[in-house]
Amino acid sequence: MTAWPWSQIFLGVIAAATLITAIVQLGVLIVAARLTRRAERLAEKVEREIGPTFDHVNKIARDASHSVALATAQIERADRLFTDLAKRVEATVSTFHSSVAGPARDGIALFTGLRAALDVIREARRRARSRQRGEDEDALFI
């Protein structure tokens, strides 16, 4: 029997190991390719099912934006309305004050003057009566 040379045995072992490594790598590539296809199908399914939802959300966002714009315009109109109303009320009060309060003050002053004059006249009459009574009593006293 001839002895096998060790170099040929090691060369065979290396060849077998390389073959096994190549087979394992080929298996990993096949599994990776299958996983990639599954991931792509899952992504497509998610896009198909979630796509309309995103479209709906976008439509809701557009509607909300439009509603906010309308509400802002209405609030600005109301603000202008109340500002105009406040100016008109202020002008009305100013007009009332100048056309009614001034003459009313003058009228009150006139009535106060008349009242004072009437009080003076009444006081003068009372004094005249009390003098007349005093003279009548003096005449009776004698």
mmCIF file of C-alpha atoms in Angstrom:
data_model
loop_
_atom_site.group_PDB
_atom_site.id
_atom_site.type_symbol
_atom_site.label_atom_id
_atom_site.label_comp_id
_atom_site.label_asym_id
_atom_site.label_seq_id
_atom_site.Cartn_x
_atom_site.Cartn_y
_atom_site.Cartn_z
ATOM 1 C CA MET A 1 0.000 0.000 0.000
ATOM 2 C CA THR A 2 1.116 3.289 -0.772
ATOM 3 C CA ALA A 3 0.823 6.073 1.650
ATOM 4 C CA TRP A 4 -1.218 9.013 0.761
ATOM 5 C CA PRO A 5 0.658 12.121 0.639
ATOM 6 C CA TRP A 6 -0.554 14.569 3.261
ATOM 7 C CA SER A 7 -0.560 17.465 0.867
ATOM 8 C CA GLN A 8 -3.200 15.799 -1.310
ATOM 9 C CA ILE A 9 -5.360 15.025 1.744
ATOM 10 C CA PHE A 10 -5.208 18.656 2.921
ATOM 11 C CA LEU A 11 -5.894 19.813 -0.608
ATOM 12 C CA GLY A 12 -9.033 17.597 -0.679
ATOM 13 C CA VAL A 13 -10.163 18.924 2.719
ATOM 14 C CA ILE A 14 -9.686 22.503 1.521
ATOM 15 C CA ALA A 15 -11.640 21.749 -1.668
ATOM 16 C CA ALA A 16 -14.489 20.187 0.335
ATOM 17 C CA ALA A 17 -14.579 23.151 2.744
ATOM 18 C CA THR A 18 -14.642 25.616 -0.169
ATOM 19 C CA LEU A 19 -17.498 23.627 -1.777
ATOM 20 C CA ILE A 20 -19.481 23.629 1.497
ATOM 21 C CA THR A 21 -18.853 27.408 1.944
ATOM 22 C CA ALA A 22 -20.037 28.073 -1.619
ATOM 23 C CA ILE A 23 -23.192 25.993 -1.045
ATOM 24 C CA VAL A 24 -23.932 27.845 2.231
ATOM 25 C CA GLN A 25 -23.364 31.222 0.548
ATOM 26 C CA LEU A 26 -25.647 30.214 -2.304
ATOM 27 C CA GLY A 27 -28.330 29.232 0.256
ATOM 28 C CA VAL A 28 -27.937 32.575 2.056
ATOM 29 C CA LEU A 29 -28.298 34.435 -1.254
ATOM 30 C CA ILE A 30 -31.438 32.478 -2.131
ATOM 31 C CA VAL A 31 -32.985 33.167 1.298
ATOM 32 C CA ALA A 32 -31.995 36.883 1.040
ATOM 33 C CA ALA A 33 -33.600 37.094 -2.404
ATOM 34 C CA ARG A 34 -36.827 35.536 -1.079
ATOM 35 C CA LEU A 35 -36.867 37.899 1.912
ATOM 36 C CA THR A 36 -36.304 40.864 -0.402
ATOM 37 C CA ARG A 37 -39.269 39.814 -2.589
ATOM 38 C CA ARG A 38 -41.470 39.380 0.504
ATOM 39 C CA ALA A 39 -40.428 42.794 1.811
ATOM 40 C CA GLU A 40 -41.235 44.354 -1.580
ATOM 41 C CA ARG A 41 -44.666 42.692 -1.674
ATOM 42 C CA LEU A 42 -45.338 43.822 1.905
ATOM 43 C CA ALA A 43 -44.288 47.391 1.037
ATOM 44 C CA GLU A 44 -46.575 47.381 -2.023
ATOM 45 C CA LYS A 45 -49.470 46.049 0.041
ATOM 46 C CA VAL A 46 -48.911 48.695 2.704
ATOM 47 C CA GLU A 47 -48.774 51.413 0.034
ATOM 48 C CA ARG A 48 -52.012 50.145 -1.540
ATOM 49 C CA GLU A 49 -53.849 49.970 1.766
ATOM 50 C CA ILE A 50 -52.437 53.096 3.393
ATOM 51 C CA GLY A 51 -52.312 55.231 0.231
ATOM 52 C CA PRO A 52 -56.043 56.074 0.269
ATOM 53 C CA THR A 53 -55.771 56.852 3.958
ATOM 54 C CA PHE A 54 -53.002 59.353 3.276
ATOM 55 C CA ASP A 55 -55.060 60.849 0.460
ATOM 56 C CA HIS A 56 -57.985 61.155 2.874
ATOM 57 C CA VAL A 57 -55.745 62.735 5.538
ATOM 58 C CA ASN A 58 -54.409 65.189 2.945
ATOM 59 C CA LYS A 59 -57.956 66.106 1.953
ATOM 60 C CA ILE A 60 -58.898 66.622 5.606
ATOM 61 C CA ALA A 61 -55.829 68.834 6.075
ATOM 62 C CA ARG A 62 -56.761 70.906 3.010
ATOM 63 C CA ASP A 63 -60.350 71.261 4.254
ATOM 64 C CA ALA A 64 -59.137 72.241 7.715
ATOM 65 C CA SER A 65 -56.792 74.814 6.202
ATOM 66 C CA HIS A 66 -59.652 76.238 4.136
ATOM 67 C CA SER A 67 -61.920 76.341 7.214
ATOM 68 C CA VAL A 68 -59.254 78.124 9.246
ATOM 69 C CA ALA A 69 -58.818 80.679 6.462
ATOM 70 C CA LEU A 70 -62.585 81.296 6.375
ATOM 71 C CA ALA A 71 -62.768 81.571 10.167
ATOM 72 C CA THR A 72 -59.877 84.029 10.163
ATOM 73 C CA ALA A 73 -61.626 86.156 7.555
ATOM 74 C CA GLN A 74 -64.860 86.106 9.593
ATOM 75 C CA ILE A 75 -63.017 87.077 12.764
ATOM 76 C CA GLU A 76 -61.337 89.959 10.940
ATOM 77 C CA ARG A 77 -64.720 91.103 9.633
ATOM 78 C CA ALA A 78 -66.208 90.921 13.138
ATOM 79 C CA ASP A 79 -63.245 92.868 14.496
ATOM 80 C CA ARG A 80 -63.750 95.595 11.889
ATOM 81 C CA LEU A 81 -67.488 95.624 12.646
ATOM 82 C CA PHE A 82 -66.943 96.048 16.395
ATOM 83 C CA THR A 83 -64.268 98.693 15.798
ATOM 84 C CA ASP A 84 -66.662 100.653 13.572
ATOM 85 C CA LEU A 85 -69.457 100.192 16.101
ATOM 86 C CA ALA A 86 -67.250 101.463 18.935
ATOM 87 C CA LYS A 87 -66.288 104.514 16.864
ATOM 88 C CA ARG A 88 -69.924 105.245 16.045
ATOM 89 C CA VAL A 89 -71.023 104.852 19.667
ATOM 90 C CA GLU A 90 -68.222 107.166 20.736
ATOM 91 C CA ALA A 91 -69.234 109.714 18.103
ATOM 92 C CA THR A 92 -72.892 109.432 19.168
ATOM 93 C CA VAL A 93 -72.030 109.921 22.831
ATOM 94 C CA SER A 94 -69.840 112.888 21.939
ATOM 95 C CA THR A 95 -72.622 114.417 19.833
ATOM 96 C CA PHE A 96 -75.187 113.785 22.592
ATOM 97 C CA HIS A 97 -72.886 115.286 25.175
ATOM 98 C CA SER A 98 -72.218 118.405 23.140
ATOM 99 C CA SER A 99 -75.825 118.935 21.997
ATOM 100 C CA VAL A 100 -77.735 117.873 25.133
ATOM 101 C CA ALA A 101 -75.435 118.059 28.125
ATOM 102 C CA GLY A 102 -74.179 121.601 27.393
ATOM 103 C CA PRO A 103 -77.652 123.129 27.029
ATOM 104 C CA ALA A 104 -78.880 121.035 29.961
ATOM 105 C CA ARG A 105 -76.132 122.534 32.124
ATOM 106 C CA ASP A 106 -77.144 125.974 30.923
ATOM 107 C CA GLY A 107 -80.797 125.180 31.685
ATOM 108 C CA ILE A 108 -79.909 123.924 35.152
ATOM 109 C CA ALA A 109 -77.926 127.097 35.758
ATOM 110 C CA LEU A 110 -80.928 129.166 34.593
ATOM 111 C CA PHE A 111 -83.314 127.285 36.898
ATOM 112 C CA THR A 112 -80.849 127.598 39.776
ATOM 113 C CA GLY A 113 -80.702 131.364 39.194
ATOM 114 C CA LEU A 114 -84.517 131.589 39.056
ATOM 115 C CA ARG A 115 -84.802 129.574 42.234
ATOM 116 C CA ALA A 116 -82.318 131.805 43.986
ATOM 117 C CA ALA A 117 -84.273 134.865 42.792
ATOM 118 C CA LEU A 118 -87.551 133.354 44.033
ATOM 119 C CA ASP A 119 -85.912 132.530 47.378
ATOM 120 C CA VAL A 120 -84.779 136.142 47.692
ATOM 121 C CA ILE A 121 -88.284 137.374 46.868
ATOM 122 C CA ARG A 122 -89.853 134.972 49.394
ATOM 123 C CA GLU A 123 -87.382 136.024 52.060
ATOM 124 C CA ALA A 124 -88.139 139.671 51.367
ATOM 125 C CA ARG A 125 -91.901 139.004 51.693
ATOM 126 C CA ARG A 126 -91.370 137.140 54.979
ATOM 127 C CA ARG A 127 -89.372 140.017 56.364
ATOM 128 C CA ALA A 128 -91.992 142.494 55.210
ATOM 129 C CA ARG A 129 -94.757 140.447 56.851
ATOM 130 C CA SER A 130 -92.847 140.080 60.076
ATOM 131 C CA ARG A 131 -92.214 143.856 60.155
ATOM 132 C CA GLN A 132 -95.867 144.503 59.460
ATOM 133 C CA ARG A 133 -96.883 142.148 62.298
ATOM 134 C CA GLY A 134 -94.414 143.829 64.563
ATOM 135 C CA GLU A 135 -95.924 147.255 63.747
ATOM 136 C CA ASP A 136 -99.477 145.894 64.184
ATOM 137 C CA GLU A 137 -98.554 144.450 67.578
ATOM 138 C CA ASP A 138 -96.887 147.708 68.586
ATOM 139 C CA ALA A 139 -100.079 149.578 67.663
ATOM 140 C CA LEU A 140 -102.143 147.182 69.787
ATOM 141 C CA PHE A 141 -99.727 147.451 72.663
ATOM 142 C CA ILE A 142 -100.340 151.051 73.258
#
